[in-house]
Tab-separated table of C-alpha atoms in Angstrom:
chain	number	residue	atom	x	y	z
A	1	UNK	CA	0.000	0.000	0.000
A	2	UNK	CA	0.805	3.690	-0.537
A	3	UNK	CA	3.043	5.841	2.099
A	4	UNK	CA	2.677	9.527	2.314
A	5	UNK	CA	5.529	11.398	3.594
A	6	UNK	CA	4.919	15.491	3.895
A	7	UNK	CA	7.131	17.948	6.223
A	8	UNK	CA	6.641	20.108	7.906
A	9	UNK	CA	3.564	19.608	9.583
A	10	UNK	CA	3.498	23.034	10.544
A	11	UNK	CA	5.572	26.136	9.207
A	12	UNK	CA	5.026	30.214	9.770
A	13	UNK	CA	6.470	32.005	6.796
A	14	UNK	CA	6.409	35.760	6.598
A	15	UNK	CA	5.157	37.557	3.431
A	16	UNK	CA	7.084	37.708	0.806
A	17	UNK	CA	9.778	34.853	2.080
A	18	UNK	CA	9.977	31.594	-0.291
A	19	UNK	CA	7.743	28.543	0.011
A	20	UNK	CA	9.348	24.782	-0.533
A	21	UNK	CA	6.877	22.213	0.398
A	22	UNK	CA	8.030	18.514	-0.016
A	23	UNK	CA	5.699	15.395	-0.804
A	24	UNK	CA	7.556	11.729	-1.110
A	25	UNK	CA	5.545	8.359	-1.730
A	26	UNK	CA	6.545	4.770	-1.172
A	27	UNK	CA	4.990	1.906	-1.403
A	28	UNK	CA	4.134	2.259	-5.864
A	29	UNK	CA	5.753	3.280	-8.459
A	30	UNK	CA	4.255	6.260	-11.500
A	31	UNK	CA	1.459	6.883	-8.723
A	32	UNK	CA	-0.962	9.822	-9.607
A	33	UNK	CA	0.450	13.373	-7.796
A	34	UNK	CA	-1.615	15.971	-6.158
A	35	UNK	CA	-1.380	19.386	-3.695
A	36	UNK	CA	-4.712	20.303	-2.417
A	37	UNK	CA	-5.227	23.253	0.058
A	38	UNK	CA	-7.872	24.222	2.492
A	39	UNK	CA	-8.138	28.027	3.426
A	40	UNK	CA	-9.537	28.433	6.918
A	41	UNK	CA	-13.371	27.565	7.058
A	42	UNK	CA	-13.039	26.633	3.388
A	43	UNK	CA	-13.100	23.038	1.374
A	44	UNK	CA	-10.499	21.340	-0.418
A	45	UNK	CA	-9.613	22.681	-3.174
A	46	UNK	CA	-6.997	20.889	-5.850
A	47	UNK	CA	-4.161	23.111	-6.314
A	48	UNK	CA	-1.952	20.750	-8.933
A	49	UNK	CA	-1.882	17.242	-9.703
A	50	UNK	CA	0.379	15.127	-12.285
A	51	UNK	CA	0.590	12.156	-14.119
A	52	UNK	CA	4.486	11.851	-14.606
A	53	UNK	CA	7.740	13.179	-14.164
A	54	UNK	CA	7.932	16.472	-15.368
A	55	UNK	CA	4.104	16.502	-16.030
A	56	UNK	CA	2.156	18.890	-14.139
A	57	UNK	CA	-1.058	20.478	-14.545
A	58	UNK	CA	-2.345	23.600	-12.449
A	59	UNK	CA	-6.131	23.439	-11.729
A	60	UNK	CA	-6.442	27.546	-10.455
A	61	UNK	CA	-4.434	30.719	-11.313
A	62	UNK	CA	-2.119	31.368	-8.254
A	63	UNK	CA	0.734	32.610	-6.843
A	64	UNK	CA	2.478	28.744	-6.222
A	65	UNK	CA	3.869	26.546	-8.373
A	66	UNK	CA	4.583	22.480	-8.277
A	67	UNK	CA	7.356	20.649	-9.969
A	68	UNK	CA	7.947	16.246	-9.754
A	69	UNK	CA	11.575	15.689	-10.050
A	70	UNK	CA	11.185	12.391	-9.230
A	71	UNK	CA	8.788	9.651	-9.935
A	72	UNK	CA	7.625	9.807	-6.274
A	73	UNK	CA	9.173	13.067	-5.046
A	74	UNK	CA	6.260	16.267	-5.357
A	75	UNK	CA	7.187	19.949	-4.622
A	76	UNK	CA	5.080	22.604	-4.081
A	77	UNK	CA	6.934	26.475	-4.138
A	78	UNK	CA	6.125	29.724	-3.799
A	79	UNK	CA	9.039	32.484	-4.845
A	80	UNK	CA	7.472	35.598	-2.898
A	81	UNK	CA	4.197	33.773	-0.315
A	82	UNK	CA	1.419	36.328	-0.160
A	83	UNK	CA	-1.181	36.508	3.086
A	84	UNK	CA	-3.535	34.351	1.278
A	85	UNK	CA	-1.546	31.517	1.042
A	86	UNK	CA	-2.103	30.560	4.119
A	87	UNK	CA	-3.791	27.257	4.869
A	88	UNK	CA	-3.378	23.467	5.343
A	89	UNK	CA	-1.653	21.649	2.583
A	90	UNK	CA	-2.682	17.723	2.143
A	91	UNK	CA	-0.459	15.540	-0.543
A	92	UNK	CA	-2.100	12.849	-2.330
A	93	UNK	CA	-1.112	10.092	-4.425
A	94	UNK	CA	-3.192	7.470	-6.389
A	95	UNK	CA	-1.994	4.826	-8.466
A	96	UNK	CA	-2.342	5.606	-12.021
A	97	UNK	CA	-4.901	4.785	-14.193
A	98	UNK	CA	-6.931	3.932	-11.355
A	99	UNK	CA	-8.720	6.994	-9.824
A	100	UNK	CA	-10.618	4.943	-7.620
A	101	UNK	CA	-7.936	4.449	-4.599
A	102	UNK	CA	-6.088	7.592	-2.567
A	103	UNK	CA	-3.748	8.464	-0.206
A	104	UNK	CA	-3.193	11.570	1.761
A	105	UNK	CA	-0.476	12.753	3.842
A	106	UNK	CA	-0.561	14.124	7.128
A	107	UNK	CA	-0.369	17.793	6.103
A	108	UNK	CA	1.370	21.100	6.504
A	109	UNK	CA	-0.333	23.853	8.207
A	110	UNK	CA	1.204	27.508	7.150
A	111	UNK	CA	0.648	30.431	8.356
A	112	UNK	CA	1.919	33.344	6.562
A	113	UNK	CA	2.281	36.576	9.135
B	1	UNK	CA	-16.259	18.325	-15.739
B	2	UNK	CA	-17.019	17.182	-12.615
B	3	UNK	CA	-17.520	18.766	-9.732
B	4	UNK	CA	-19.680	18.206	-6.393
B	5	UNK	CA	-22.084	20.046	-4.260
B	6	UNK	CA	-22.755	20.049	-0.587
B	7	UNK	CA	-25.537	21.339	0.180
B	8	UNK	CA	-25.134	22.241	3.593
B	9	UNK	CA	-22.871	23.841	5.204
B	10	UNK	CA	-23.153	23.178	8.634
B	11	UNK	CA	-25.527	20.578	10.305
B	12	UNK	CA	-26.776	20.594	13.964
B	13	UNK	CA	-28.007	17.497	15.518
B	14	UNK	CA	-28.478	16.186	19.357
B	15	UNK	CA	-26.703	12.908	20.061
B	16	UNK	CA	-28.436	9.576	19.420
B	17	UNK	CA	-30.557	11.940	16.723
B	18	UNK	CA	-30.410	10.444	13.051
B	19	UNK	CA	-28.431	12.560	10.344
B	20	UNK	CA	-28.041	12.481	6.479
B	21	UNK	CA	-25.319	14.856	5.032
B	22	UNK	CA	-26.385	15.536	1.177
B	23	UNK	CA	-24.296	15.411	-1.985
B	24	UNK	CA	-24.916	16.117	-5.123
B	25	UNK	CA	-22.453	15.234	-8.154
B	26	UNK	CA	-21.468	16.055	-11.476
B	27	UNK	CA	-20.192	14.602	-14.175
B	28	UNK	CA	-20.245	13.329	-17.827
B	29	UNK	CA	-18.990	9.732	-17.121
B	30	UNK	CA	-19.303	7.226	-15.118
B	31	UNK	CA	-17.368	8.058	-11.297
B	32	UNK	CA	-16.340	6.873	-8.079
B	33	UNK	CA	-17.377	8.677	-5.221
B	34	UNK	CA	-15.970	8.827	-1.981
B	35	UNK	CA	-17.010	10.271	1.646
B	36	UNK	CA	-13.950	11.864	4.118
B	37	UNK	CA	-13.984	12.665	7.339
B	38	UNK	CA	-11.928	15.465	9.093
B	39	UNK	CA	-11.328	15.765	12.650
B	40	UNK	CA	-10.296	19.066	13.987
B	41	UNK	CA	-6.992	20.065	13.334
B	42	UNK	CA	-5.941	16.210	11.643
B	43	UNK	CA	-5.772	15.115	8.023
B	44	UNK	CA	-8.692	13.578	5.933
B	45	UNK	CA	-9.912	9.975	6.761
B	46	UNK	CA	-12.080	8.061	4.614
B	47	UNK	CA	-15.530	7.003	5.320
B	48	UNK	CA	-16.376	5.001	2.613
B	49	UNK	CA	-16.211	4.747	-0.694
B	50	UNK	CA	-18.805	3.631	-4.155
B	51	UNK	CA	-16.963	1.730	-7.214
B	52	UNK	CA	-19.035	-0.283	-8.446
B	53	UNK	CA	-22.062	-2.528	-7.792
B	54	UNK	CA	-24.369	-2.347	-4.586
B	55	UNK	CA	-25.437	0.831	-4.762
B	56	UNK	CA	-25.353	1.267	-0.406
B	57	UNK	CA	-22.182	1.420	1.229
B	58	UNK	CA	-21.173	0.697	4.345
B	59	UNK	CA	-18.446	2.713	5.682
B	60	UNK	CA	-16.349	2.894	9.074
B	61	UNK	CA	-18.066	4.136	12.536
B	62	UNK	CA	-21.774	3.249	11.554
B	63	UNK	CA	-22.005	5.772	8.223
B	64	UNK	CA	-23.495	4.333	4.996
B	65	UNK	CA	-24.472	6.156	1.635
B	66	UNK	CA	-26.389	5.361	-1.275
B	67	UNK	CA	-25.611	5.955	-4.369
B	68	UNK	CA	-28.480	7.795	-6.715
B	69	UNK	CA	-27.192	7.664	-10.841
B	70	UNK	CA	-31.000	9.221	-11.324
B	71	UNK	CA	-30.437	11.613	-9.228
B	72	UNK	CA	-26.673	12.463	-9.611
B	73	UNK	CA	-26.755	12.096	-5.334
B	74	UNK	CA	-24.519	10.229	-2.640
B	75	UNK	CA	-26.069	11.310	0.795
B	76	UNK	CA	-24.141	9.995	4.032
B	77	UNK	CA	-25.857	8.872	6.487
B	78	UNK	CA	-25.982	7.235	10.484
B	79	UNK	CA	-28.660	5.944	12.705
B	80	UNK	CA	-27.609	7.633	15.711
B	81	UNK	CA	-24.512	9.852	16.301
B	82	UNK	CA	-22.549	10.665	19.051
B	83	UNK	CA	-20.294	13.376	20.180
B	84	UNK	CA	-16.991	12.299	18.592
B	85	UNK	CA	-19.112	12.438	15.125
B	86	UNK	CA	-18.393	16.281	15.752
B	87	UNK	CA	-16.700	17.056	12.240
B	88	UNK	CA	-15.997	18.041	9.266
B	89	UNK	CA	-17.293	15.862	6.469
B	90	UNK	CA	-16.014	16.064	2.765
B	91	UNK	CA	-17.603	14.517	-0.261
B	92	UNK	CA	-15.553	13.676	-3.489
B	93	UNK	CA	-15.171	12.458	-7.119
B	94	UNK	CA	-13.181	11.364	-9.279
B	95	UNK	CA	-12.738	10.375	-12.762
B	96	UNK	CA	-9.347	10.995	-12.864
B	97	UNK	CA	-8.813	13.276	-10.240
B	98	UNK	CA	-10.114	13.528	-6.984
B	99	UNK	CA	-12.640	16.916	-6.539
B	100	UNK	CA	-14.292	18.236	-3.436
B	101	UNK	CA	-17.064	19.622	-2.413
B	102	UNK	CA	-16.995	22.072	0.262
B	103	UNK	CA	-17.789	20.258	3.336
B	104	UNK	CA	-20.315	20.218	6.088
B	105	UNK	CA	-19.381	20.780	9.555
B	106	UNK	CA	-21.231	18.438	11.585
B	107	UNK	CA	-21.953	19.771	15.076
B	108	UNK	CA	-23.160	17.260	17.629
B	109	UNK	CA	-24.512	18.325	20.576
B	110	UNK	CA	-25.305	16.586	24.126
């Protein structure tokens, strides 16, 4: 079965500072990638998700970015973090082709002061 | 595309009371859809889960749903809840991507 492995859990970034949020998966190999966030009070809303290395496709116009280096390795960035980027930031993996079976990580919870 | 719709937003309910938390789907295939529950300040845990097949699931802590194709729905549901129900409760589907609705914070009081 699928391991997510996201860090930090929590992390208070001041505006305008740079944003490296790491996502690594064991347990399958060319899984499904995603970032989701949830703004305070709000639902979960997908951020990026990708099929492949180097494949990445952005759901909503914002101020991050995502890259997959690796087969199981997911990065979310931000080059200047803007008040409204805070929230809670859940990593998900599925294997591919399946879209029926998914995995979340524990989270990261920023706060950007 | 698909997307998902909870209707509610927030739903009150006295312990041992019955609840249903509605969902409402969309999409121009066929889909699985999912139910998630998330405890204050934790990650997301899932409830259940349709495929395929029987169209009422059976999930974890006494919640079941049924799924409606007629009318595009996938309510949650329990018998009789009890404080530690208190949550919030996510709906999702996917066809090849997993999408959201917005929640509804279930609020269970003594």
């Amino acid at each position: 079965s699928q391991t997510i492995h996201q860090w930090p859990a929590t992390l208070v970034q001041p505006v305008g500072s740079p944003l490296s949020l790491e996502c690594t998966v064991e347990g399958t190999s060319n899984p499904n990638l995603y970032w989701y966030r949830q703004a305070a009070g709000r639902g979960l809303q997908l951020l990026f998700y990708s099929v492949g290395i180097g494949q990445i496709s952005s759901e909503v116009p914002q101020n991050l970015s995502a890259s997959r280096p690796q087969d199981r390795q997911f990065i979310l960035s931000s080059k200047k973090l803007l008040l409204s980027d805070s929230g809670f930031y859940l990593c998900a993996s599925s294997p591919t082709g399946t879209g029926n079976d998914y995995t979340f990580g524990s989270g990261t919870r920023l706060t950007v002061v | 595309a698909q997307s998902v719709t909870q209707l509610d937003s927030q739903v009150p309910v006295f312990e041992e009371a019955p609840v249903e938390l509605r969902c409402n789907y969309s999409s121009s295939v066929s889909v699985y859809l999912f139910w998630y529950v998330q405890y204050p300040n934790q990650g997301l845990q899932l409830l259940l889960k349709y495929l395929s097949g029987s169209t009422l699931v059976k999930g974890i802590n006494g919640f079941e749903a049924e799924f409606n194709k007629s009318q595009t729905s996938f309510h949650l549901r329990k018998p009789s809840v009890h404080i530690s129900d208190t949550a919030e409760y996510f709906c999702a589907v996917s066809e090849n991507k997993l999408i959201f609705g917005t929640g509804t914070r279930l609020q269970v009081f003594p």
